[in-house]
Short mmCIF file of N, CA and C and ligand atoms in Angstrom, two decimals:
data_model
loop_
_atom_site.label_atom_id
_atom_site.label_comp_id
_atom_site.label_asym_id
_atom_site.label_seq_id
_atom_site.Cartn_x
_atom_site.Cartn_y
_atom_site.Cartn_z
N UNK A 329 49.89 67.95 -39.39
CA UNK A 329 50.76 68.82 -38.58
C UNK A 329 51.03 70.12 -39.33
N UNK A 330 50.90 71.18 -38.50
CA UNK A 330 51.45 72.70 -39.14
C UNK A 330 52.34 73.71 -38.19
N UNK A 331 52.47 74.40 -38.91
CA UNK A 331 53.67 75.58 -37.98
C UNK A 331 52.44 76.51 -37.94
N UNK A 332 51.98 76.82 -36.55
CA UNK A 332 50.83 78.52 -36.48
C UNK A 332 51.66 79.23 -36.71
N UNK A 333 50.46 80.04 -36.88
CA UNK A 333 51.89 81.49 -36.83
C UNK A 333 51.71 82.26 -35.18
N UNK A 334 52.81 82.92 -34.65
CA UNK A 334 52.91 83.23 -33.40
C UNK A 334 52.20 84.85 -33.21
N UNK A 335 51.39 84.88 -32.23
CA UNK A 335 51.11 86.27 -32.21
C UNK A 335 51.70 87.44 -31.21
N UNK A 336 52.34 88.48 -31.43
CA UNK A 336 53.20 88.76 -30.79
C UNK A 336 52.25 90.14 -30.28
N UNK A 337 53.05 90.70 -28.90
CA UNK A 337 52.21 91.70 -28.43
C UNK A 337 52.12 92.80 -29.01
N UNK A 338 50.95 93.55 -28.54
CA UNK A 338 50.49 94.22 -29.58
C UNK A 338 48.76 94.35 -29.71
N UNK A 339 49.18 92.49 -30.06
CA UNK A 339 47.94 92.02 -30.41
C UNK A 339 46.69 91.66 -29.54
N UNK A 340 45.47 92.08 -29.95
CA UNK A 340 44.49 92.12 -28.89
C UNK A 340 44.35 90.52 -28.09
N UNK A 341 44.25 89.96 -29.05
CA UNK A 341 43.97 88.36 -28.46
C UNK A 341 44.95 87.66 -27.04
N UNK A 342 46.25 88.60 -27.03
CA UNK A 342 46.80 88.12 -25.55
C UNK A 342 46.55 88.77 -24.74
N UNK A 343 45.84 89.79 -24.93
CA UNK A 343 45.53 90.30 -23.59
C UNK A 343 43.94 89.85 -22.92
N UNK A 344 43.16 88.47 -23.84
CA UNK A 344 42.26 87.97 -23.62
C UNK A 344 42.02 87.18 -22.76
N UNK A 345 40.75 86.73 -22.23
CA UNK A 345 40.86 85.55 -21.18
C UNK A 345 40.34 84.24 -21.76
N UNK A 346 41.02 83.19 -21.78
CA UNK A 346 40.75 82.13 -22.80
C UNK A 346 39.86 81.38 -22.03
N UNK A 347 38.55 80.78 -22.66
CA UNK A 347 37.43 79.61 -22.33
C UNK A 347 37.88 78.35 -21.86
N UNK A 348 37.27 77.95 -20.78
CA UNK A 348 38.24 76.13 -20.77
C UNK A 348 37.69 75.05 -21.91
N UNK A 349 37.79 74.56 -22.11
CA UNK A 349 37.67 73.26 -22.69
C UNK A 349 37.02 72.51 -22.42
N UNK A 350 35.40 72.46 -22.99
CA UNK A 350 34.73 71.62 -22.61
C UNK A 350 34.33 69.99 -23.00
N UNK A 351 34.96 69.97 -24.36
CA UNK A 351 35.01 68.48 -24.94
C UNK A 351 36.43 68.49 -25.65
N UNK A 352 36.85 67.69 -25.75
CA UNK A 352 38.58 66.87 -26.61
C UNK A 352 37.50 66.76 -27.98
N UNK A 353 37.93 67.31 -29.26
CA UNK A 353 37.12 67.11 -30.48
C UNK A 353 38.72 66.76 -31.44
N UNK A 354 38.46 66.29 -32.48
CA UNK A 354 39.73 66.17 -33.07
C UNK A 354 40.45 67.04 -33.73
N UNK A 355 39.40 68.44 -34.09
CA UNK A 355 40.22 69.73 -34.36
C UNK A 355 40.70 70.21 -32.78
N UNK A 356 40.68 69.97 -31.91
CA UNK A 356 41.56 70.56 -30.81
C UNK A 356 42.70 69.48 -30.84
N UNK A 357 42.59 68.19 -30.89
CA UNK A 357 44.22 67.44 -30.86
C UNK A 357 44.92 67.72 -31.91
N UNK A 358 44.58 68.35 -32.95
CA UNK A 358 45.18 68.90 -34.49
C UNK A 358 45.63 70.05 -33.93
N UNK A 359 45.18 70.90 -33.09
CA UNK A 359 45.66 72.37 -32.02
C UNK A 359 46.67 71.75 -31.76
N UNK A 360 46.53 70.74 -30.42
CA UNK A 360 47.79 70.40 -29.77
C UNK A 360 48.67 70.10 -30.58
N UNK A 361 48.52 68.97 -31.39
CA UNK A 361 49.46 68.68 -32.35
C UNK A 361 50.52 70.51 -32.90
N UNK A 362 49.67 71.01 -33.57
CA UNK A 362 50.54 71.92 -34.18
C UNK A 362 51.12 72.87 -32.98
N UNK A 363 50.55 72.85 -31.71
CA UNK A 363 51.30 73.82 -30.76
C UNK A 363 52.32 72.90 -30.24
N UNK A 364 52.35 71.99 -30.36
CA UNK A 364 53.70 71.34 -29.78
C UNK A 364 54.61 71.31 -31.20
N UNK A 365 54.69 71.45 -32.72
CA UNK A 365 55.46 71.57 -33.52
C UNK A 365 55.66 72.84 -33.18
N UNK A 366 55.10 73.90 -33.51
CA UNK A 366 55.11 75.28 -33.30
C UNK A 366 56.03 75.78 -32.58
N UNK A 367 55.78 75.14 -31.06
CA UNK A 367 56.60 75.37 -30.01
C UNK A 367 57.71 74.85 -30.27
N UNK A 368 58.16 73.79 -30.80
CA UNK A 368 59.59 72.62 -31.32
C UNK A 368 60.47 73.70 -32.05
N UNK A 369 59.47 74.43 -33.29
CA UNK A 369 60.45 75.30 -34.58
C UNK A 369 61.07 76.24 -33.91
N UNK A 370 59.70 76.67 -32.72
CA UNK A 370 60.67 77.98 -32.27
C UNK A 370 61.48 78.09 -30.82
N UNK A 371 61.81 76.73 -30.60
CA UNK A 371 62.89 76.72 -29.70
C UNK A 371 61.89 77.20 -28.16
N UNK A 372 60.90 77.13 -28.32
CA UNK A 372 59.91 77.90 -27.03
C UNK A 372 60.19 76.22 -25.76
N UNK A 373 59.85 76.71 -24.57
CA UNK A 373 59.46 75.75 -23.63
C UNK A 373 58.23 75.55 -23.40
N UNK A 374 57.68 76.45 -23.97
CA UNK A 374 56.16 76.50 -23.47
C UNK A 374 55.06 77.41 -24.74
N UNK A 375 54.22 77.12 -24.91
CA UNK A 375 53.07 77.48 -25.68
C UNK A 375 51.67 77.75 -25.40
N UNK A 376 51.34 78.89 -25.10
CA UNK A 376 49.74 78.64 -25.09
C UNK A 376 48.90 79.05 -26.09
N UNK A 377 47.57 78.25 -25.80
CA UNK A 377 46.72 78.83 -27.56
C UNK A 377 46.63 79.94 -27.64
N UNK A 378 46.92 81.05 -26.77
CA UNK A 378 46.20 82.18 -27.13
C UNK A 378 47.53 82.77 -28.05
N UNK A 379 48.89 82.23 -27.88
CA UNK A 379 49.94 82.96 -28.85
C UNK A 379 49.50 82.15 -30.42
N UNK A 380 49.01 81.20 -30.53
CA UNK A 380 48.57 81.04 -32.20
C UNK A 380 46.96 81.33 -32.15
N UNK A 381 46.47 82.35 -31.19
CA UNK A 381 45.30 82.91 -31.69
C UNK A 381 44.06 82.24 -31.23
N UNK A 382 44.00 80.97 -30.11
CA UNK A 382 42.79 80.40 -29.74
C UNK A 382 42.51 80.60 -28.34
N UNK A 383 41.64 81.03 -28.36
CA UNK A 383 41.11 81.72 -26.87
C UNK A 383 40.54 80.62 -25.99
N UNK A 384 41.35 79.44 -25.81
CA UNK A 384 41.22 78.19 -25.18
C UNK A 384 42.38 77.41 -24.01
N UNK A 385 41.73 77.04 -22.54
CA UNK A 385 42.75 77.04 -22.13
C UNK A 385 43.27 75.79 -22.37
N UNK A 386 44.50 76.15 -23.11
CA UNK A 386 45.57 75.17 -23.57
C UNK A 386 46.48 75.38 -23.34
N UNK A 387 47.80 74.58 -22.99
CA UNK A 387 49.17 74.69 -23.23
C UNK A 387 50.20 73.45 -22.90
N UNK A 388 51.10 74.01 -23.65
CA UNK A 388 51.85 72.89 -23.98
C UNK A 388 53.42 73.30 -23.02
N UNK A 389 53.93 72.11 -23.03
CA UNK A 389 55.43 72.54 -22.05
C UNK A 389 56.40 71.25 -22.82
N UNK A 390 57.82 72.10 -22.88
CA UNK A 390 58.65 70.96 -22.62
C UNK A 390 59.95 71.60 -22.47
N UNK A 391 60.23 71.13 -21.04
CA UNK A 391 61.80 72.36 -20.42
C UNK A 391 62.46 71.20 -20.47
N UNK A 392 62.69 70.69 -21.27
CA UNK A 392 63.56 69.34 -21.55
C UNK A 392 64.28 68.35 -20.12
N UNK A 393 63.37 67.93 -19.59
CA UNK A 393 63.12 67.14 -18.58
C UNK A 393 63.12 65.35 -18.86
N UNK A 394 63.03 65.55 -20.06
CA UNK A 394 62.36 64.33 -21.07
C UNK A 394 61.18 64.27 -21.03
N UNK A 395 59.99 65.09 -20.92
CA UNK A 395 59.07 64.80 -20.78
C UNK A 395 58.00 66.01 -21.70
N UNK A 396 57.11 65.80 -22.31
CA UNK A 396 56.27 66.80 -22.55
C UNK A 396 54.84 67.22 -22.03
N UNK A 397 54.73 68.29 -21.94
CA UNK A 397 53.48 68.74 -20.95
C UNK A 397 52.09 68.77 -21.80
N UNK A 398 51.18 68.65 -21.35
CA UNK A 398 49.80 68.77 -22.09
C UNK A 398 48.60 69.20 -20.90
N UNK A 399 48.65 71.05 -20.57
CA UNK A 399 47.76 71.02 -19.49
C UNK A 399 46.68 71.84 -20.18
N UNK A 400 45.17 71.01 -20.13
CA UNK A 400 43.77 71.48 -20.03
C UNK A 400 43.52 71.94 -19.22
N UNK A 401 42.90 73.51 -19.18
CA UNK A 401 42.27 74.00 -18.21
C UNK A 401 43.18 73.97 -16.88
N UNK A 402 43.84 74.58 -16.93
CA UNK A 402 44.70 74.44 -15.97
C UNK A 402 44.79 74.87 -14.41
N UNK A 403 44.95 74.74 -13.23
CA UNK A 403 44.70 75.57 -12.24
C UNK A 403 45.73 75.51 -11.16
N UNK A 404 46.22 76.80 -11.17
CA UNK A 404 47.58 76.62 -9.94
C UNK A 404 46.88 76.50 -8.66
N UNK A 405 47.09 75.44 -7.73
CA UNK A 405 46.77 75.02 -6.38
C UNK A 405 47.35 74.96 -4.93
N UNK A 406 48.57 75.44 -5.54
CA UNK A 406 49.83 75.35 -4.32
C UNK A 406 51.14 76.22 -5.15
N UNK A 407 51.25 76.65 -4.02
CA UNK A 407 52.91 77.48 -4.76
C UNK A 407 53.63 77.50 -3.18
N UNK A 408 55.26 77.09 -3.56
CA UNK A 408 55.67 77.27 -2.67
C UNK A 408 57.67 78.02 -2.69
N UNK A 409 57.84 78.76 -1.82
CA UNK A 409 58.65 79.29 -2.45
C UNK A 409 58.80 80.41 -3.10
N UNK A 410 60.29 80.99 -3.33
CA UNK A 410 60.29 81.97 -4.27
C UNK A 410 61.31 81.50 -5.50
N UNK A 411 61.77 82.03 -7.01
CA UNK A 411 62.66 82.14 -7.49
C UNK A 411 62.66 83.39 -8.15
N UNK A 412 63.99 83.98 -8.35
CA UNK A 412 64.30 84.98 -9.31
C UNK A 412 64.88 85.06 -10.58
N UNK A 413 64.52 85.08 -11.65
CA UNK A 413 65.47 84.63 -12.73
C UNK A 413 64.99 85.08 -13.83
N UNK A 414 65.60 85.15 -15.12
CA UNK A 414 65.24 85.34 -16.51
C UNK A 414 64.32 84.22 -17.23
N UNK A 415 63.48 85.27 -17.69
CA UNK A 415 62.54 84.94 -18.30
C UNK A 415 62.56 85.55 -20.20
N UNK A 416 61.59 85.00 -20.91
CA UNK A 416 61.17 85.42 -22.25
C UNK A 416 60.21 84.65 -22.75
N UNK A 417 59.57 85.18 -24.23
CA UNK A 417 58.00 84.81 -24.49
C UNK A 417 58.44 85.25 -25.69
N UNK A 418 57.38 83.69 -26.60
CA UNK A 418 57.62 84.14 -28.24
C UNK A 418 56.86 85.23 -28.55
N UNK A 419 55.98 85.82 -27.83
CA UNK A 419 55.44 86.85 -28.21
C UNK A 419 55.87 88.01 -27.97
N UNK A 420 56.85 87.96 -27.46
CA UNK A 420 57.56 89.55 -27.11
C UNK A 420 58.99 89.25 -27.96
N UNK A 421 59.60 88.74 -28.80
CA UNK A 421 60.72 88.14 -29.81
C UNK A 421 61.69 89.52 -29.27
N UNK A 422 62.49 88.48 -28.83
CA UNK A 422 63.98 89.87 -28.76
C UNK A 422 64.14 90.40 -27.57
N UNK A 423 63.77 89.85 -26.43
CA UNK A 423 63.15 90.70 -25.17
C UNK A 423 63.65 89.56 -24.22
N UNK A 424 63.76 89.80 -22.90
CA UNK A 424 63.99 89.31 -21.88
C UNK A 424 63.67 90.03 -20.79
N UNK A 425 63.64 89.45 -19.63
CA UNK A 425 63.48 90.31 -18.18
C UNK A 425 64.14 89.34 -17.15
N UNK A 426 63.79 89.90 -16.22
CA UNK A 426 63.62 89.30 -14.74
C UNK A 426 62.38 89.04 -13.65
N UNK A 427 61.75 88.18 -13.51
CA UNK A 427 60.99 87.66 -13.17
C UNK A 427 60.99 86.40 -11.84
N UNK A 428 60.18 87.20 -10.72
CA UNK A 428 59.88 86.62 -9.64
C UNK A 428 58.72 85.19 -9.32
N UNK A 429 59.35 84.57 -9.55
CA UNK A 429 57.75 83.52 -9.43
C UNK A 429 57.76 82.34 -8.31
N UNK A 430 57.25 81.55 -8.06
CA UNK A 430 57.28 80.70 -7.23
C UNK A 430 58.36 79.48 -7.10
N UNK A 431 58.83 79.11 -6.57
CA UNK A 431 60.16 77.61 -6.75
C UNK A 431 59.57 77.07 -7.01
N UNK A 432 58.14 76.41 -6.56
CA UNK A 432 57.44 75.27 -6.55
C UNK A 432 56.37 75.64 -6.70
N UNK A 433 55.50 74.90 -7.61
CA UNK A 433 54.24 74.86 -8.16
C UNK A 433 53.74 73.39 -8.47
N UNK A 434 51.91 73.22 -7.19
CA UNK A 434 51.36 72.32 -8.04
C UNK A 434 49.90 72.92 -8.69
N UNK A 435 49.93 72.30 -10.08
CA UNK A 435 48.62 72.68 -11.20
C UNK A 435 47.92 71.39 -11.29
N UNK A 436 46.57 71.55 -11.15
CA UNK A 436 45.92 70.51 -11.72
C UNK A 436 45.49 71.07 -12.87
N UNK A 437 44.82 69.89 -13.63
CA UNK A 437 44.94 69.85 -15.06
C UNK A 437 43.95 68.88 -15.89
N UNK A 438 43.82 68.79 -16.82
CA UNK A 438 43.08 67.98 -18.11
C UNK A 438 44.27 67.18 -18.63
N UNK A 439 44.26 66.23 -19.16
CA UNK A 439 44.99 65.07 -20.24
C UNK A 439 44.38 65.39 -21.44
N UNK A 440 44.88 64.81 -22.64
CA UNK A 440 43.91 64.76 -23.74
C UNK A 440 42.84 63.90 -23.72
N UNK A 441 43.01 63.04 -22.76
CA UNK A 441 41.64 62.43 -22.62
C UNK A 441 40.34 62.89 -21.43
N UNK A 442 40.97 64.35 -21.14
CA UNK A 442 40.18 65.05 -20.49
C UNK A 442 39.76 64.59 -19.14
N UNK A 443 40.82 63.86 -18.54
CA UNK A 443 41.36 63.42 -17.03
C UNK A 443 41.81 64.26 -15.97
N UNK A 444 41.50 64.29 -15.17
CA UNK A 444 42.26 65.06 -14.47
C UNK A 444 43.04 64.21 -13.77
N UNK A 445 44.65 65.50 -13.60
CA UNK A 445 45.92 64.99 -12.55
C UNK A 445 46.10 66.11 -12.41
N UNK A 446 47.04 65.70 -11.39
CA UNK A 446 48.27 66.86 -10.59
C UNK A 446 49.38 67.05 -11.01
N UNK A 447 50.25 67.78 -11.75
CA UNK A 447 51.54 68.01 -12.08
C UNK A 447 52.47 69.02 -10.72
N UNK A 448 53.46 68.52 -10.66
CA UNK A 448 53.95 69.40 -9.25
C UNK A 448 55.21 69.89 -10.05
N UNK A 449 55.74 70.98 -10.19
CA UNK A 449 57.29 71.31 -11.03
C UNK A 449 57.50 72.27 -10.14
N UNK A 450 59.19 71.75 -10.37
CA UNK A 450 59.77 72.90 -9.69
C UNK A 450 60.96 73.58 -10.69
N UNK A 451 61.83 74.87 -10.25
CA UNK A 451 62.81 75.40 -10.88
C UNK A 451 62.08 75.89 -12.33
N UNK A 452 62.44 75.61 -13.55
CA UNK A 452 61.65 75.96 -14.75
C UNK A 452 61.19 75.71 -14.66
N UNK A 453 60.39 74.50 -14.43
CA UNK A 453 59.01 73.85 -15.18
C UNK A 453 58.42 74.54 -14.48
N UNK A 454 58.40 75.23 -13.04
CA UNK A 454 57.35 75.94 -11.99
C UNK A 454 56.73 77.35 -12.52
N UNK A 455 58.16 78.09 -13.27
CA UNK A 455 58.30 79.12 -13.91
C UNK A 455 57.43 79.34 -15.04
N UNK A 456 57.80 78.09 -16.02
CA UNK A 456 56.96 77.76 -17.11
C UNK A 456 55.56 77.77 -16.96
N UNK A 457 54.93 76.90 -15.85
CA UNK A 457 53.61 76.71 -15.71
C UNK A 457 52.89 78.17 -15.52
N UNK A 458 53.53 79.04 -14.31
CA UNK A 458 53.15 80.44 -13.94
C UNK A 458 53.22 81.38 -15.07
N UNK A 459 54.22 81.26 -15.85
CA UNK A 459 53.98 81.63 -17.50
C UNK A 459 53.14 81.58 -18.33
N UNK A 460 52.70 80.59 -18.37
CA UNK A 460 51.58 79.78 -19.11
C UNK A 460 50.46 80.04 -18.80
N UNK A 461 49.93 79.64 -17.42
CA UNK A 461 48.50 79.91 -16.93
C UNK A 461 48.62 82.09 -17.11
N UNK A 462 49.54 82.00 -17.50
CA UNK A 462 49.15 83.77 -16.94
C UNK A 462 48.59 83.93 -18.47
N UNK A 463 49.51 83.74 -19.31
CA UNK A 463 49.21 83.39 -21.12
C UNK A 463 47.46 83.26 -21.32
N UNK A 464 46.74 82.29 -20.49
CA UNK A 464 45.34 81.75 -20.38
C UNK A 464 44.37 83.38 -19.69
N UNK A 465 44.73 83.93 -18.35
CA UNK A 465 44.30 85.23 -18.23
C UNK A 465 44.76 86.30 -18.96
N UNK A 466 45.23 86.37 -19.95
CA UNK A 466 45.91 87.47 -21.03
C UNK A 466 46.94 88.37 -20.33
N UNK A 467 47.80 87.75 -19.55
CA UNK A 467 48.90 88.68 -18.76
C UNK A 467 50.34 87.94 -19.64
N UNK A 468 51.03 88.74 -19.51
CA UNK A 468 52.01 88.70 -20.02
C UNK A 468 53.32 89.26 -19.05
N UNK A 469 54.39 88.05 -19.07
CA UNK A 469 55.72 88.69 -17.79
C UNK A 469 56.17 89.98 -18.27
N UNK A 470 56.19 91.21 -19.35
CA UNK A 470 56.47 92.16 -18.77
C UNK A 470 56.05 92.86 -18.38
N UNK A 471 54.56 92.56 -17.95
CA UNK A 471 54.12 93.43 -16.21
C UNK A 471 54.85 93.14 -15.61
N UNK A 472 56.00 91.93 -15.09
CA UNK A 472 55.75 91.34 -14.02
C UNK A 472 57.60 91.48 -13.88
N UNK A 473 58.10 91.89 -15.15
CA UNK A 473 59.64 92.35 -15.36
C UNK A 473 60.10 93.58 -13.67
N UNK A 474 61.24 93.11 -13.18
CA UNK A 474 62.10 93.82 -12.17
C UNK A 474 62.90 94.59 -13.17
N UNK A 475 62.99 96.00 -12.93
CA UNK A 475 64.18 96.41 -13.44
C UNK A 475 63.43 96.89 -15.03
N UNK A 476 64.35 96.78 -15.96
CA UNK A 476 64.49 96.91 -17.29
C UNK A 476 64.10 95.36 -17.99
N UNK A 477 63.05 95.80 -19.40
CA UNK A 477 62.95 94.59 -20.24
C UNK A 477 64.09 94.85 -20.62
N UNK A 478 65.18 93.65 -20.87
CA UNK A 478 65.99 93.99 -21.69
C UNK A 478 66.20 93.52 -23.07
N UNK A 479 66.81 93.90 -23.86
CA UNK A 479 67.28 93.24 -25.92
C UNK A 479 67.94 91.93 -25.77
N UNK A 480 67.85 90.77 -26.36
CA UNK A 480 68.73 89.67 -26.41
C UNK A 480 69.61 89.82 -26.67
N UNK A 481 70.01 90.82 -27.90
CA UNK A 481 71.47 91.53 -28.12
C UNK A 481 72.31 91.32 -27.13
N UNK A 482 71.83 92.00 -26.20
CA UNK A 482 73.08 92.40 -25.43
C UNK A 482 73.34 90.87 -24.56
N UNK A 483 72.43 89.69 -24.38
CA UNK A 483 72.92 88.67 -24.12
C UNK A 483 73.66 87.92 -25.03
N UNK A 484 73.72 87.82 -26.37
CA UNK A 484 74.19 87.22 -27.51
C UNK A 484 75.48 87.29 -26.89
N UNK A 485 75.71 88.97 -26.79
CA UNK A 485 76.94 89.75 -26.51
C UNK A 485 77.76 89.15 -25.54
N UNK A 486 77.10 88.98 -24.40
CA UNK A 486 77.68 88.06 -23.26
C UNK A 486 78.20 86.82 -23.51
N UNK A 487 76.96 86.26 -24.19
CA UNK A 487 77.47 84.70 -24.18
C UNK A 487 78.75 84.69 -25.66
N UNK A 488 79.09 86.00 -26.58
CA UNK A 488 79.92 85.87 -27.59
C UNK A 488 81.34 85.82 -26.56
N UNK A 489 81.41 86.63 -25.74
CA UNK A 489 82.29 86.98 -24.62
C UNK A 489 82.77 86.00 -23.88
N UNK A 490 81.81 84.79 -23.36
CA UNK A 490 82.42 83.85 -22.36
C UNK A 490 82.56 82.31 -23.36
N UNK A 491 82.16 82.40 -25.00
CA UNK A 491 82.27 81.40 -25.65
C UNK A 491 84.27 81.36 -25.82
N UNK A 492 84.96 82.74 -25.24
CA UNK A 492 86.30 82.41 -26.25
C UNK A 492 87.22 81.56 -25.42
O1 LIG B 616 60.50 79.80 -24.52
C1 LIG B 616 60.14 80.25 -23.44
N1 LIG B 616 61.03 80.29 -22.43
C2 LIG B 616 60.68 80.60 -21.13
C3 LIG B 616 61.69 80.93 -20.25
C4 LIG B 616 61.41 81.25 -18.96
C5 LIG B 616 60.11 81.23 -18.53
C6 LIG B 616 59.09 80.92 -19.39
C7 LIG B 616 59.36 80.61 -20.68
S1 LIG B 616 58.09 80.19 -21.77
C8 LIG B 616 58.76 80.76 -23.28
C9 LIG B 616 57.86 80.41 -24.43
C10 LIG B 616 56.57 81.18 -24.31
O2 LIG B 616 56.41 82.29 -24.71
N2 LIG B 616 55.57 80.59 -23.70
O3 LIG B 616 54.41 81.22 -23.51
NI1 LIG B 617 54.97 83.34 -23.40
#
């Protein structure tokens, strides 16, 4: 197990389009492995390879549901719905927006045993997934920001405000 290091924008590799996955080898479950620590240290819900630098479609989820995500090759198949809400990405550190995405989302997907299923999420996890697969085409939510990116600062600020 290791901590990647996170690549933040800027950097050419997220604006890449990542390869699917054509065999489970045991240096890719050593990937997963460290993108789900990775994702753990830094408090993320979600991870894809291309933020520790692998141009593979991978990603990892866990919007604390009790459950953790593991989608190969991923493909959104249904969206239904709208939501509006705040968003952020370890690769943009310090940043937030507002972001329009679907209520409901179903993705099919890979297992680590290179199975396919259907995952259906709604509320975050829907959010997350549309996050994620965008992570895999090298897009990133602040194209996709309403309004102003804004500083976490000034949320700290808020939440220092309604903690008293
Ligand atoms: O930690 C994260 N939180 C988050 C919040 C709203 C929508 C998507 C996300 S994913 C993000 C971690 C990340 O950068 N994943 O690519
Ligand atoms: Ni992100």
């Amino acid at each position: 197990m290791a901590i990647r290091n996170i690549r933040v924008i800027g950097d050419d590799i997220l604006t890449k389009k990542c390869k699917p996955v054509k065999e489970m080898t045991p240096r890719l479950l050593q990937l997963i492995d460290d993108m789900f620590e990775t994702m753990y240290q830094e408090n993320g819900a979600g991870l894809a390879a291309p933020q520790v630098g692998v141009l593979k479609q991978i990603v990892v989820m866990d919007v604390d549901d009790g459950n953790q995500y593991l989608l190969i090759n991923p493909e959104i198949i249904e969206e239904e719905g709208s939501q509006t809400g705040t968003e952020g990405c370890l690769s943009v550190p310090g940043k937030h927006g507002t972001v329009t995405r679907p209520e409901k989302v179903k993705v099919k997907a890979l297992d680590q045993d290179m199975k396919e299923f259907v995952l259906e999420g709604e509320g975050l996890l829907a959010r997350c997934i549309c996050h994620e697969v965008a992570h895999l085409r090298g897009e990133l939510y602040v194209d996709l920001v309403e309004g102003e990116l804004m500083d976490n600062s000034e949320l700290d600020e808020e939440g220092e405000e309604e903690q008293e």
